[in-house]
Short mmCIF file of C-alpha atoms in Angstrom, two decimals:
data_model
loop_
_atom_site.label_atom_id
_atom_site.label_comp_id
_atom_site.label_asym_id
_atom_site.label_seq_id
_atom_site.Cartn_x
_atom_site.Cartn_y
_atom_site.Cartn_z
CA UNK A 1 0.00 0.00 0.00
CA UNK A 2 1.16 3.39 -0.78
CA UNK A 3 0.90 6.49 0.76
CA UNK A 4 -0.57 9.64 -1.06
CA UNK A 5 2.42 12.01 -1.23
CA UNK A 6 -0.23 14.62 -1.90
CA UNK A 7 -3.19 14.32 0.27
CA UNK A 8 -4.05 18.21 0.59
CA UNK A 9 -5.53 17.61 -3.06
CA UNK A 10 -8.37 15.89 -2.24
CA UNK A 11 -10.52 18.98 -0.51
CA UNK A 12 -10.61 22.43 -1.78
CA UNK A 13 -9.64 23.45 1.70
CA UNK A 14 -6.53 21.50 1.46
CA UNK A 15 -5.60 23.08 -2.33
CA UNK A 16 -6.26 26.41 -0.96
CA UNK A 17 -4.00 26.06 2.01
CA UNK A 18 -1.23 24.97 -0.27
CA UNK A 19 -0.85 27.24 -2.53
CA UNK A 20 -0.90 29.97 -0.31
CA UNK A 21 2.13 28.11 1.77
CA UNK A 22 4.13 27.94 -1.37
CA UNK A 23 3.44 31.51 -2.97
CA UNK A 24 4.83 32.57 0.63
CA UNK A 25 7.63 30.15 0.71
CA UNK A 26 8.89 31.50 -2.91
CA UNK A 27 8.80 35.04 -1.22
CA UNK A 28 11.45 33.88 0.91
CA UNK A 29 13.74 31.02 -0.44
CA UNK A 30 14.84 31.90 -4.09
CA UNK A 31 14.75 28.41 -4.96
CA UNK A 32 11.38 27.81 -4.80
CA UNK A 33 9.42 27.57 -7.56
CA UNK A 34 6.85 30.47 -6.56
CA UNK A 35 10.18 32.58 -6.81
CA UNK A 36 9.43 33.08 -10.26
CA UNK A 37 6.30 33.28 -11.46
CA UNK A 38 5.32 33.95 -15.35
CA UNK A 39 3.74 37.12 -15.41
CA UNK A 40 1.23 37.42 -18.52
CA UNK A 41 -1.00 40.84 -19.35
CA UNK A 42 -2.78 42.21 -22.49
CA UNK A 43 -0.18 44.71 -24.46
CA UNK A 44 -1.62 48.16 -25.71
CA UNK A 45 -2.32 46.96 -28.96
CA UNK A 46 -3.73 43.45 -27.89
CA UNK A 47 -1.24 41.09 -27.40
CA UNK A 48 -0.99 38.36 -24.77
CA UNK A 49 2.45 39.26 -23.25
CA UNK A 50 4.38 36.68 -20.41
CA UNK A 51 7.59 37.48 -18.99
CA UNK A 52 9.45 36.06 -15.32
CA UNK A 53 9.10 38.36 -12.50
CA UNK A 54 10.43 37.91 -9.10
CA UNK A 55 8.15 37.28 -6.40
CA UNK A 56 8.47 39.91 -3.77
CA UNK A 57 5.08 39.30 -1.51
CA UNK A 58 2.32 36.82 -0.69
CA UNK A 59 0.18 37.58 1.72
CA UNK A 60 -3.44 34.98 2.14
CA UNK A 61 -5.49 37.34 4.87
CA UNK A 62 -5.44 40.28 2.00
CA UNK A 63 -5.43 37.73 -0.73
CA UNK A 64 -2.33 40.31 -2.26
CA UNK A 65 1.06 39.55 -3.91
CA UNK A 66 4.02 42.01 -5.33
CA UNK A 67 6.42 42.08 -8.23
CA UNK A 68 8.71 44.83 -8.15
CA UNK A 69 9.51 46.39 -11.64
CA UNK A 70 10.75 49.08 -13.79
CA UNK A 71 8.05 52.18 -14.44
CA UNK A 72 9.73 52.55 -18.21
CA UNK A 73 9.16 48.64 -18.81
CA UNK A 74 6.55 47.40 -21.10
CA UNK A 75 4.39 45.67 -18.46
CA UNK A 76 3.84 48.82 -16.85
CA UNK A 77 2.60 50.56 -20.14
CA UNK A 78 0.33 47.23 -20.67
CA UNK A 79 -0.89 47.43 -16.92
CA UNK A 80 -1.84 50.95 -17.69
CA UNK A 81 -4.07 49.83 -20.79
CA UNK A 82 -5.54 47.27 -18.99
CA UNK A 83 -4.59 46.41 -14.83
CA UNK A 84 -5.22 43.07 -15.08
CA UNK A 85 -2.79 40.28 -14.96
CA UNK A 86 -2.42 36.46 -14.92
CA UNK A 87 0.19 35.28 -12.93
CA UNK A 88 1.69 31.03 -13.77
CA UNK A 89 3.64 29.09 -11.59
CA UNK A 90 4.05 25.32 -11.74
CA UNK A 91 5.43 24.01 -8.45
CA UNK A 92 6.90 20.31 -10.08
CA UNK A 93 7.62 18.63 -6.85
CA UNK A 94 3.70 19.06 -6.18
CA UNK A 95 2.44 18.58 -9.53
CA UNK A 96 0.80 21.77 -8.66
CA UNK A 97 -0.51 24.33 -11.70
CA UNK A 98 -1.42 27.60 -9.91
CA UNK A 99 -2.45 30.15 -11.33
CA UNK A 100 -3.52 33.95 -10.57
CA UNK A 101 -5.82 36.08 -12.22
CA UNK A 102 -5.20 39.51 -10.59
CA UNK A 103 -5.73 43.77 -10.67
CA UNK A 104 -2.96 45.28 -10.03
CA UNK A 105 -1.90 48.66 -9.30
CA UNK A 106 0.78 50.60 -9.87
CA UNK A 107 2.84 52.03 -7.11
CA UNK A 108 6.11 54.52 -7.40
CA UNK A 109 7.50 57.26 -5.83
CA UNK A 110 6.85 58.21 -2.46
CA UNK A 111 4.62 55.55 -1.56
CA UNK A 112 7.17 52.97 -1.86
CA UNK A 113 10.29 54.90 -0.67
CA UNK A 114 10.07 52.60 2.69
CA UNK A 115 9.95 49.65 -0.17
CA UNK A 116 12.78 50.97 -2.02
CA UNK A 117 15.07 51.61 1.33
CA UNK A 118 15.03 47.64 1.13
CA UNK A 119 16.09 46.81 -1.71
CA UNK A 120 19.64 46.02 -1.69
CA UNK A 121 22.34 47.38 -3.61
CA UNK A 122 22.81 44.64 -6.54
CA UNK A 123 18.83 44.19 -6.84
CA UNK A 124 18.85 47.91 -7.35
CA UNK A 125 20.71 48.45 -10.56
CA UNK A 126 17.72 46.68 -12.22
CA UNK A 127 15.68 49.86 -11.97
CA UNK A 128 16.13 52.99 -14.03
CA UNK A 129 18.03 51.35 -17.16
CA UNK A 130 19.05 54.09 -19.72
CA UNK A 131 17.69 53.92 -22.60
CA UNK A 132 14.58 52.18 -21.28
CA UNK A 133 13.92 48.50 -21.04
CA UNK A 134 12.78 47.42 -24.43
CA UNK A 135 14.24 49.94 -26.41
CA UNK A 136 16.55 49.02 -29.56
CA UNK A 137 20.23 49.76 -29.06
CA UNK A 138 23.33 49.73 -31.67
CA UNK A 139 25.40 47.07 -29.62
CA UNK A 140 24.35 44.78 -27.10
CA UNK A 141 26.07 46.16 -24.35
CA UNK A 142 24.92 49.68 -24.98
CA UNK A 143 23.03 50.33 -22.07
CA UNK A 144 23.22 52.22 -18.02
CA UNK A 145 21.91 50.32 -15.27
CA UNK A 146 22.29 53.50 -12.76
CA UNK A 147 19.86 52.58 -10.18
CA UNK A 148 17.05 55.11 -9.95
CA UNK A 149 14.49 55.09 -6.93
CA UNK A 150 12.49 57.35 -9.28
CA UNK A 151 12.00 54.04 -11.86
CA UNK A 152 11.17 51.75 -9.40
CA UNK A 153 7.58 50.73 -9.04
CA UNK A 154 5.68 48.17 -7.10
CA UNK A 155 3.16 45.96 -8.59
CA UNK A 156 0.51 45.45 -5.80
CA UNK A 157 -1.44 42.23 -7.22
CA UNK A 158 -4.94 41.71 -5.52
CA UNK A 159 -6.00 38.24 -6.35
CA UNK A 160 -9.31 38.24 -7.77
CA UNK A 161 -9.59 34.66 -9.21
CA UNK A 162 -7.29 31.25 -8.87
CA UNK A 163 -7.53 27.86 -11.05
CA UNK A 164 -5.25 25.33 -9.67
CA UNK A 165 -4.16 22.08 -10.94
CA UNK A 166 -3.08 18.68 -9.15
CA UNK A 167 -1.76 16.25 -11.58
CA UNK A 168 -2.00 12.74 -9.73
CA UNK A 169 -3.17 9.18 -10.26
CA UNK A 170 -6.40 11.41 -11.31
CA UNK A 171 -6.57 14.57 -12.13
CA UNK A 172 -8.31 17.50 -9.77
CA UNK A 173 -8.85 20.64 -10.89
CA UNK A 174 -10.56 24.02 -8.78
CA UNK A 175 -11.29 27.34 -9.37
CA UNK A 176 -11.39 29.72 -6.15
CA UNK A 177 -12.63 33.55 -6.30
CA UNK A 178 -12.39 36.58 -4.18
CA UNK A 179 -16.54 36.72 -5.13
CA UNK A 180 -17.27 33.76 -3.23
CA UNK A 181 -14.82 34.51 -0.53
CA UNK A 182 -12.38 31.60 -1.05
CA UNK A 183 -14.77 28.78 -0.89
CA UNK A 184 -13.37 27.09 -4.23
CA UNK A 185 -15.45 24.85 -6.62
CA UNK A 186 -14.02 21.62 -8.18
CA UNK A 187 -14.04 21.99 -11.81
CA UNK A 188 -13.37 19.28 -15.18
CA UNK A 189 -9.78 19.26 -15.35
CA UNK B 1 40.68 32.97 -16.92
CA UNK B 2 37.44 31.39 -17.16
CA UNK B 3 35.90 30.38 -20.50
CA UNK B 4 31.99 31.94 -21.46
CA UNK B 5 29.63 29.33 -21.12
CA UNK B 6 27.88 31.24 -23.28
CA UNK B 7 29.59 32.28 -26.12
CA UNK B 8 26.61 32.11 -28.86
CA UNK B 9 25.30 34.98 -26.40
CA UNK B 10 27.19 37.53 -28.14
CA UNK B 11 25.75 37.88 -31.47
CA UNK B 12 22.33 37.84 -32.80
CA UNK B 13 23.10 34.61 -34.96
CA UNK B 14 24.21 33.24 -31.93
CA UNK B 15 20.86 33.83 -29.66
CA UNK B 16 18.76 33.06 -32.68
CA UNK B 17 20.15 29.75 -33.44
CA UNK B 18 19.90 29.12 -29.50
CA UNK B 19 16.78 29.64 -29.55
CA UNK B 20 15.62 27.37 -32.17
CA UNK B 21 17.89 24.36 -30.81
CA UNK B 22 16.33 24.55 -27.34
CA UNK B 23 12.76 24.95 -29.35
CA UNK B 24 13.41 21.57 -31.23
CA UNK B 25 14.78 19.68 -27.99
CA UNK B 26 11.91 20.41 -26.18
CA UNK B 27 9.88 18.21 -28.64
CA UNK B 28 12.15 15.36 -28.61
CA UNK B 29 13.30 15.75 -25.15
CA UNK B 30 10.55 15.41 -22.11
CA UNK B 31 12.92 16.79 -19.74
CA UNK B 32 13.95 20.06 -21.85
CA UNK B 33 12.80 23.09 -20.67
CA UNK B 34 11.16 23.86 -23.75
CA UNK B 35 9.26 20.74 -23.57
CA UNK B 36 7.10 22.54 -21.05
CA UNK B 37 6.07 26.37 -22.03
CA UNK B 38 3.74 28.75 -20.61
CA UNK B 39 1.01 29.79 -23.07
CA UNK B 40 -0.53 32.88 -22.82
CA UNK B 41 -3.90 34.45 -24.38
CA UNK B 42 -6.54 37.11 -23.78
CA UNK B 43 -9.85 35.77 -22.84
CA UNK B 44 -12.89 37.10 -24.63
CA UNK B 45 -13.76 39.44 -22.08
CA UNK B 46 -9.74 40.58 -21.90
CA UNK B 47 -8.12 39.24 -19.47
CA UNK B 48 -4.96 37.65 -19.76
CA UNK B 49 -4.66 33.66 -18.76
CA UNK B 50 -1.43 31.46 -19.07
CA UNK B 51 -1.00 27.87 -18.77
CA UNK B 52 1.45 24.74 -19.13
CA UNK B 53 1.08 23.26 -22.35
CA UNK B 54 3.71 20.52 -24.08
CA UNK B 55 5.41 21.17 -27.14
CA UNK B 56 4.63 18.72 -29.93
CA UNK B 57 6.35 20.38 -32.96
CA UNK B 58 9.23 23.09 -33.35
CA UNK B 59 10.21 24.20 -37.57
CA UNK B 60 12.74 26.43 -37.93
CA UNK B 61 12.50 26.89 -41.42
CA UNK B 62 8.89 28.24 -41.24
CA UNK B 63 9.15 29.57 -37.99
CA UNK B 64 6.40 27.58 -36.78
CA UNK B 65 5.55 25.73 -33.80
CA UNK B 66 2.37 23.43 -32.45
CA UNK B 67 0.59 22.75 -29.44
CA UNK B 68 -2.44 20.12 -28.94
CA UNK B 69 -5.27 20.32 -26.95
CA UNK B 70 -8.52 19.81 -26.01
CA UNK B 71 -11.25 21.76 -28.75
CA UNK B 72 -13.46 22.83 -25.75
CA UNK B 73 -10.62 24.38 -23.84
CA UNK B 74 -10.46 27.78 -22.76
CA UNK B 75 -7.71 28.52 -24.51
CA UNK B 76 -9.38 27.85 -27.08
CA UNK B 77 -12.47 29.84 -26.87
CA UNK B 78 -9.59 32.63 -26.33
CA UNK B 79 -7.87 32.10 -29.40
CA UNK B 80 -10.92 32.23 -31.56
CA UNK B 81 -11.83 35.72 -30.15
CA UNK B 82 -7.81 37.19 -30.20
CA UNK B 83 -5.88 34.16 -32.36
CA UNK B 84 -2.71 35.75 -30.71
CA UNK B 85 -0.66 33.76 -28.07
CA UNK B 86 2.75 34.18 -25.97
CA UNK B 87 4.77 31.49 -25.45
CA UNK B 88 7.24 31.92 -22.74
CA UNK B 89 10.38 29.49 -21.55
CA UNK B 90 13.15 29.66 -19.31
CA UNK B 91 16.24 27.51 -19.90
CA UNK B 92 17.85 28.05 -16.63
CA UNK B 93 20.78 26.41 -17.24
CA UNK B 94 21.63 28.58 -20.55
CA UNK B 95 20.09 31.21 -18.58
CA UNK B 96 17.59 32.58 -21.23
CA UNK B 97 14.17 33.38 -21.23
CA UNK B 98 12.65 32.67 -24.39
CA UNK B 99 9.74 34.89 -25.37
CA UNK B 100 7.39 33.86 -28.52
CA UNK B 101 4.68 36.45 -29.87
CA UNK B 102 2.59 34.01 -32.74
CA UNK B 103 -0.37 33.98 -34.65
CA UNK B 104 -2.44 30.48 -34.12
CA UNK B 105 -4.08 28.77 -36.48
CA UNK B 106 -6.48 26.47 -34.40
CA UNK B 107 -6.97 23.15 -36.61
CA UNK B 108 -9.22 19.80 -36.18
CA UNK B 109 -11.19 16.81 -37.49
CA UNK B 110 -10.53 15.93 -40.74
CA UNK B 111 -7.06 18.15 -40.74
CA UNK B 112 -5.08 16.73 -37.89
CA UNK B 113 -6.50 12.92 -38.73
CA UNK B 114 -2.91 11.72 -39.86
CA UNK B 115 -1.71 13.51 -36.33
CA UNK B 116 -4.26 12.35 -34.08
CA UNK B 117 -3.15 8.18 -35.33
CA UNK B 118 0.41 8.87 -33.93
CA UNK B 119 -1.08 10.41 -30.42
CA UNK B 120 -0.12 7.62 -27.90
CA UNK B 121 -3.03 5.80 -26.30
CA UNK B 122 -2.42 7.51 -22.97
CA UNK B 123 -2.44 10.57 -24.18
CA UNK B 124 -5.41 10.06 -26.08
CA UNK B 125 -7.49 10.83 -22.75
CA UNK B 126 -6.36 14.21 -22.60
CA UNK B 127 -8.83 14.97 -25.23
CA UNK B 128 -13.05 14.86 -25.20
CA UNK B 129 -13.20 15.56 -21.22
CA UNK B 130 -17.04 15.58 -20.18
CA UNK B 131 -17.74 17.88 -18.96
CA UNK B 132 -15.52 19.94 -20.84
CA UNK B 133 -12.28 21.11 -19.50
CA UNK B 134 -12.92 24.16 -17.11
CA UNK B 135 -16.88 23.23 -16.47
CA UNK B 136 -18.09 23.08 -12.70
CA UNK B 137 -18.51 19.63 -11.25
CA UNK B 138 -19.92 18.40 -8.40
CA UNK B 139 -17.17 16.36 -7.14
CA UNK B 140 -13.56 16.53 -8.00
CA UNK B 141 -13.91 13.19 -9.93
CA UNK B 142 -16.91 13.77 -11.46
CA UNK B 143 -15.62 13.45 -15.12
CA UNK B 144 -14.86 11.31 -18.01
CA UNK B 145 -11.50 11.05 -20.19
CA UNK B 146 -13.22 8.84 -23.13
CA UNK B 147 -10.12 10.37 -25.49
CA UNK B 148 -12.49 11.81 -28.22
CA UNK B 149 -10.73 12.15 -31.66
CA UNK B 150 -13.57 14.86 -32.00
CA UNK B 151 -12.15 17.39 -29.36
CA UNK B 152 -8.50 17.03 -30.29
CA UNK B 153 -6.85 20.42 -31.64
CA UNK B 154 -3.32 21.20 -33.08
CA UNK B 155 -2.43 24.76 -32.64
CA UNK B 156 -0.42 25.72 -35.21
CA UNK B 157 1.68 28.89 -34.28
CA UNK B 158 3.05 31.10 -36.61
CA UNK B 159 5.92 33.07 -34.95
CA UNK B 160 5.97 36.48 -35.40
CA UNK B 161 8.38 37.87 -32.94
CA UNK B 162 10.82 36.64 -30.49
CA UNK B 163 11.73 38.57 -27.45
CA UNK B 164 15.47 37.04 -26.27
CA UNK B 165 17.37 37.74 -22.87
CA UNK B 166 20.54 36.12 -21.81
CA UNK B 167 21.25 36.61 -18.14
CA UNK B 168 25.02 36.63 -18.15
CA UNK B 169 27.71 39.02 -16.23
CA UNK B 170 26.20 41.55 -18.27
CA UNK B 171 22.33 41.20 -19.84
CA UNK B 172 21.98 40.53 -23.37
CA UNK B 173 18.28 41.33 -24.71
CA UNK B 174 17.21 40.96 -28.67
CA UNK B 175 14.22 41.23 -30.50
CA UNK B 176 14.03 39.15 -33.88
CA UNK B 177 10.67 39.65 -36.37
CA UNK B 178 9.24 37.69 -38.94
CA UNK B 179 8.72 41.03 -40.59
CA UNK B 180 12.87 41.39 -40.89
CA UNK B 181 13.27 38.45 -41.47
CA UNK B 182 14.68 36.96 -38.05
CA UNK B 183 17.86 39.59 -38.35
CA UNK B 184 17.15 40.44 -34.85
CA UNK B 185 18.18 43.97 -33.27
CA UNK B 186 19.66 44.61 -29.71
CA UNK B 187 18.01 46.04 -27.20
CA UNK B 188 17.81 47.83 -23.62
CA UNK B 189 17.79 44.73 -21.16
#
């Protein structure tokens, strides 16, 4: 007789309850796999658009997480088109799909100076590139990374909607919503 | 002095032919990277969802790649409102993130017959869920897999961009287009 390596799958409490503990845990050890999360919006002109972030907060009670980014970068300019985003993570060791459908907003400036005082050094350079993320250069390395508290911007990401994924001896398959305050409903995988 | 790991890094041709190596061993290979991308598309009512899908074909030549799954997906009820996806990948060990923009081409029934006859038993079941993938169920096993040749889909993507980074002592970023015909141009990490 086995044992289910993965017995949280089988109630929607249980599901619920782990993703939460990993989004936190890849807050806090970079080799998680909720570290980095694809981060997929709507471009200005229509396009689906998915790039890695880092994952800088996860907190359940709020339902909330952060990304921190550049303000010149293109998911900010999508973000202002549209604020919503979907955010992917597959966490192998669980056979786990989560995924995030969120509204974010866009925070810079003073209201995350007390953010920015914690960034360190190295993670800092990634903010304020000259000429702008995305923009063409002659030569590859043709490019400032100066560090500029004025381009940094947090992504505050209030979770509206989750579908998660358990791939085991069956499949299971649930969608939870901020509407229906968590409750979950199993759903056809 | 330490050799680059990563000397095809430094030039366009380099990156591009990376790119399409690590795109072709992800269909032969189950345990590539590539093997396992996160698709992204805009829902009908504009929201953007991503999702692991497997890579089943990867053509250079064309720049064309293909994706199956199930006709009554979401995904696909997306790409018949916006036929535009993202495909995203990270090789971690070449340290590149691999960004797709491609037009899709959803085909089935009669068209993908000659596919459909090499699909592996197994994976047969992955296609015809009832009720459809995504529907609400009562239970979390409260579906069938009958493997319907019906509901099977190839997604055939036309590339139309690629958005490169290598993550090496200093960033290397490149955009290549169909429109110029893959000669790729740096740009701002």
């Amino acid at each position: 007789m086995t044992t289910d390596p993965h017995p949280w799958a089988a109630s929607l409490d249980g599901l619920y309850t782990q993703v939460w503990q990993r989004l936190v845990r890849g807050v806090g050890d970079r080799h998680a796999p909720a570290r980095h999360p694809t981060f997929a919006t709507v471009s200005p002109d229509g396009w689906p658009e998915a790039r890695t972030v880092v994952l800088r907060g996860a907190d359940r009670a709020d339902a909330v997480v952060e990304v921190h980014t550049d303000l010149q970068s293109a998911k900010v300019a999508a973000l202002r088109a549209n604020p919503r985003a979907a955010l992917h993570i597959w966490e192998a060791s669980a056979h786990l799909q989560i995924r995030l459908g969120v509204t974010v907003t866009i925070l810079s400036g003073d209201a995350v100076a007390q953010i920015w005082a914690r960034v360190p050094d190295p993670s800092r350079q990634s903010y304020g590139t000259t000429p702008a993320p995305g923009q063409p250069i002659a030569d590859a390395l043709a490019y400032d990374k100066p560090g500029d508290p004025a381009s940094f911007a947090v992504l505050r990401c209030m979770v509206q909607a989750m579908d998660v994924v358990h791939l085991g001896p069956q499949h299971r398959r649930a969608a939870f919503t901020r509407a229906d305050g968590w409750a979950g409903q199993w759903l056809a995988p």
